[in-house]
Amino acid sequence: MTWWRDAVVYQVYPRSFQDSDGDGVGDIRGITRRLDEVAALGVDALWLSPMYPSPLADGGYDITDFTGVDPSLGTLDDLAELVAGTHRRGMRLLLDLVPNHTSIEHPWFRAHPDRYIWAGGAANNWKAAFGGSVWTRDERAGRWYLHSFFPEQPDLDWRNPEVPAAMRDVVRTWLGRGVDGFRLDALDSLGKHPDLLDDPPAAGPPPFPDTPDAAGLERRHSRNWMPTIRPVLAALREAAGDAFLVGEVYRPTDELGPYLESLTCAFVFELLFSPWEAEAVGGALDRAAGLDGAAWVLSNHDFGRVGARIGERNQRAAAMLLLTLPGTAFLYQGDEIGLLDGPGGDPPVDRYNRDRVRHPMQWDGGRQGGFTTGTPWLPAVDPAARNVADQRADPASLWSLHRDLIALRHELRGGLELVAAEPGGLLAYRRGDVLVALNLGGDELDLPAGEPLLRTHPGPRLGPGEGAMLRG
Ligand code: GLC
């Protein structure tokens, strides 16, 4: 059962995918309605960002019932239909599991306070992911609880055996309902030093973007403390059997190894955060190519859209990069049509400025892009300029390029062998007898020799932002 080897997983942000009832919010039935369109791309699986009951302090990552469906998104029956529809089309369905925290409105917080982490005051200098201390005083309890993210998201205490037991039941419940695996949220946050030791001052910049107050600290004791994480991962793996588990670990590639002892794969954030420059991208590929379990990702619901980060000109080459790497590739909804960052909500919905990457899918050129017949919860960005219907009809579109790349991907064999990562811009690597050549620089380059299998752009040379797959 290794369907995920070299698979493509398509990330759906449920509230922004397809509204089926005109309330302006995407829902489960809407996803089911669009399954043929997703299947037409050739992807192997869908991953749904959280669709559980939630007061939406963090876009659904604050959960009040791990085995339910938020009423604004549908019902368990709707989800069963989605599972069946996905399977009927030969695809798998993954859910997002959030083991680090619940919503503060989860009944456990009052009924089982001992499932959370408490102290008499702010017990250390740890900083929350979205800024400020991880400690907040709960007036009712008269004590302080720990939250690695927003104050509305208290962290669970996995040392209380009730927590792993409850999480095991959650995993088994969903697997029993036919789900094929999980994306595991914020895993490094589970790794807290048991003595809650202070984080030391940072010796250098953080490995990945962080809040200004956390950037002065090295997150040595508040995150990624492996002795704490190992048993958690082992418990999740035990519960999941051989189901697919991809971990969100916000750490550099050389720290992913211990996680992969239990996970199927882990996101390679070094690639996502790499500057669009051949040496840097080549380095990120090289460091991750040896991992048994690289999950490649160029964007998701948290960070900037590909085109917004690296420039629209480079979108086609970025697609070729993502979809020719060995391992599991994750494609975020909208990237296949080149959706860019949007203006966000007015007033903002997300308090951490992530509305810009959560705008509705653009299915057609109508005013709301076919997403809703009502008023969307975030405005459409530019459906007339880019949408699925137009791009499906155009064999030269970005959507069609994605479809062609995914079809070809399934024929690629072997690991990744880096051939060139030149300051001038050429990034080239081999998969078996196929050479992938990408121009990440600003000047035209010679097209390497070989029989062209797929080009991002026609022409005698390899211009900036262009890519080619060549045999020989
Ligand atoms: C992960 C999610 C992000 C969420 C956070 C807390 O990083 O991707 O959206 O805010 O975890 O659950």
CSV table of N, CA, C and O and ligand atoms in Angstrom, one decimal, residues 11 13 47 49 58-62 96 98 100-101 129-130 149-150 153 183 185-186 248 250 300-303 350 352 354 358, ligand 1:
chain,number,residue,atom,x,y,z
A,11,GLN,N,-4.3,20.2,-2.2
A,11,GLN,CA,-4.8,20.7,-1.0
A,11,GLN,C,-6.0,21.6,-1.2
A,11,GLN,O,-6.0,22.5,-2.0
A,13,TYR,N,-8.8,24.0,0.6
A,13,TYR,CA,-9.1,24.9,1.8
A,13,TYR,C,-10.7,25.0,1.7
A,13,TYR,O,-11.2,25.8,0.9
A,47,TRP,N,-6.2,16.6,0.1
A,47,TRP,CA,-6.1,16.9,1.6
A,47,TRP,C,-7.0,18.1,1.9
A,47,TRP,O,-6.9,19.1,1.3
A,49,SER,N,-8.0,20.9,4.4
A,49,SER,CA,-7.7,21.7,5.7
A,49,SER,C,-9.0,21.5,6.6
A,49,SER,O,-10.0,21.1,6.1
A,58,ASP,N,-8.9,30.6,14.3
A,58,ASP,CA,-7.7,30.4,13.5
A,58,ASP,C,-8.1,29.6,12.2
A,58,ASP,O,-7.6,28.5,12.0
A,59,GLY,N,-9.0,30.1,11.5
A,59,GLY,CA,-9.4,29.5,10.2
A,59,GLY,C,-9.8,28.0,10.3
A,59,GLY,O,-9.7,27.3,9.3
A,60,GLY,N,-10.3,27.5,11.4
A,60,GLY,CA,-10.7,26.1,11.5
A,60,GLY,C,-9.6,25.3,12.2
A,60,GLY,O,-9.9,24.1,12.6
A,61,TYR,N,-8.4,25.8,12.5
A,61,TYR,CA,-7.4,25.1,13.2
A,61,TYR,C,-7.6,25.2,14.7
A,61,TYR,O,-6.7,24.8,15.5
A,62,ASP,N,-8.7,25.7,15.1
A,62,ASP,CA,-9.2,25.8,16.5
A,62,ASP,C,-10.5,24.9,16.6
A,62,ASP,O,-11.5,25.4,16.1
A,96,ASP,N,-7.0,16.8,8.0
A,96,ASP,CA,-6.0,17.5,8.7
A,96,ASP,C,-6.2,17.2,10.2
A,96,ASP,O,-7.3,17.5,10.7
A,98,VAL,N,-5.1,17.8,14.1
A,98,VAL,CA,-4.4,18.9,14.9
A,98,VAL,C,-4.1,18.3,16.3
A,98,VAL,O,-5.0,18.5,17.2
A,100,ASN,N,-1.8,19.1,18.5
A,100,ASN,CA,-1.1,20.0,19.5
A,100,ASN,C,-2.1,20.8,20.4
A,100,ASN,O,-1.8,21.1,21.5
A,101,HIS,N,-3.3,21.1,19.8
A,101,HIS,CA,-4.2,22.0,20.6
A,101,HIS,C,-5.6,21.8,20.2
A,101,HIS,O,-5.9,21.1,19.2
A,129,ALA,N,3.4,31.4,18.3
A,129,ALA,CA,3.7,31.5,16.8
A,129,ALA,C,3.2,32.8,16.2
A,129,ALA,O,3.8,33.3,15.2
A,130,PHE,N,2.1,33.3,16.7
A,130,PHE,CA,1.6,34.5,16.1
A,130,PHE,C,1.9,35.8,17.0
A,130,PHE,O,1.3,36.8,16.8
A,149,PHE,N,0.0,28.8,19.8
A,149,PHE,CA,-0.6,29.6,18.7
A,149,PHE,C,-1.4,30.7,19.3
A,149,PHE,O,-1.0,31.4,20.3
A,150,PHE,N,-2.6,31.0,18.8
A,150,PHE,CA,-3.5,32.0,19.4
A,150,PHE,C,-3.9,31.6,20.8
A,150,PHE,O,-4.0,30.4,21.1
A,153,GLN,N,-6.3,28.8,21.4
A,153,GLN,CA,-5.9,27.5,21.1
A,153,GLN,C,-5.0,26.9,22.2
A,153,GLN,O,-3.7,26.8,22.0
A,183,ARG,N,-2.9,14.8,7.3
A,183,ARG,CA,-1.8,15.8,7.4
A,183,ARG,C,-1.8,16.2,8.9
A,183,ARG,O,-2.8,16.5,9.5
A,185,ASP,N,-0.8,18.5,11.8
A,185,ASP,CA,-0.5,19.9,12.0
A,185,ASP,C,0.6,20.2,13.1
A,185,ASP,O,0.5,19.6,14.1
A,186,ALA,N,1.4,21.1,12.8
A,186,ALA,CA,2.3,21.8,13.8
A,186,ALA,C,3.0,20.8,14.7
A,186,ALA,O,3.0,21.0,15.9
A,248,GLU,N,3.6,18.3,9.2
A,248,GLU,CA,4.0,19.7,9.1
A,248,GLU,C,5.0,20.0,10.2
A,248,GLU,O,4.6,20.1,11.4
A,250,TYR,N,8.0,22.5,11.1
A,250,TYR,CA,8.5,23.8,10.6
A,250,TYR,C,10.0,23.9,11.0
A,250,TYR,O,10.4,24.8,11.8
A,300,ASN,N,0.9,27.0,0.4
A,300,ASN,CA,-0.3,26.4,1.1
A,300,ASN,C,-1.1,27.6,1.7
A,300,ASN,O,-0.9,28.7,1.2
A,301,HIS,N,-2.0,27.3,2.6
A,301,HIS,CA,-2.9,28.3,3.1
A,301,HIS,C,-2.3,29.2,4.1
A,301,HIS,O,-3.0,30.1,4.7
A,302,ASP,N,-1.0,29.1,4.4
A,302,ASP,CA,-0.3,29.9,5.4
A,302,ASP,C,0.7,31.0,4.8
A,302,ASP,O,0.9,32.0,5.3
A,303,PHE,N,1.3,30.6,3.6
A,303,PHE,CA,2.3,31.5,3.1
A,303,PHE,C,1.9,32.1,1.7
A,303,PHE,O,0.9,31.7,1.2
A,350,ASP,N,-8.4,36.8,9.1
A,350,ASP,CA,-7.3,36.1,9.8
A,350,ASP,C,-6.5,37.2,10.5
A,350,ASP,O,-6.1,38.2,9.9
A,352,TYR,N,-3.5,36.9,11.4
A,352,TYR,CA,-2.1,36.8,11.1
A,352,TYR,C,-1.8,37.0,9.6
A,352,TYR,O,-0.9,36.5,9.0
A,354,ARG,N,-3.3,36.1,6.7
A,354,ARG,CA,-3.2,35.0,5.8
A,354,ARG,C,-4.5,35.0,4.8
A,354,ARG,O,-4.6,34.1,4.0
A,358,ARG,N,-6.1,32.9,0.8
A,358,ARG,CA,-7.3,32.0,1.1
A,358,ARG,C,-8.5,32.5,0.3
A,358,ARG,O,-9.6,32.1,0.6
B,1,GLC,C1,-0.4,25.1,11.1
B,1,GLC,C2,-1.5,25.5,10.1
B,1,GLC,C3,-1.8,26.9,10.4
B,1,GLC,C4,-2.4,27.0,11.8
B,1,GLC,C5,-1.4,26.5,12.8
B,1,GLC,C6,-2.0,26.3,14.2
B,1,GLC,O1,0.8,25.8,11.0
B,1,GLC,O2,-1.0,25.3,8.8
B,1,GLC,O3,-2.8,27.3,9.5
B,1,GLC,O4,-2.7,28.4,12.1
B,1,GLC,O5,-0.9,25.2,12.4
B,1,GLC,O6,-2.9,25.2,14.1
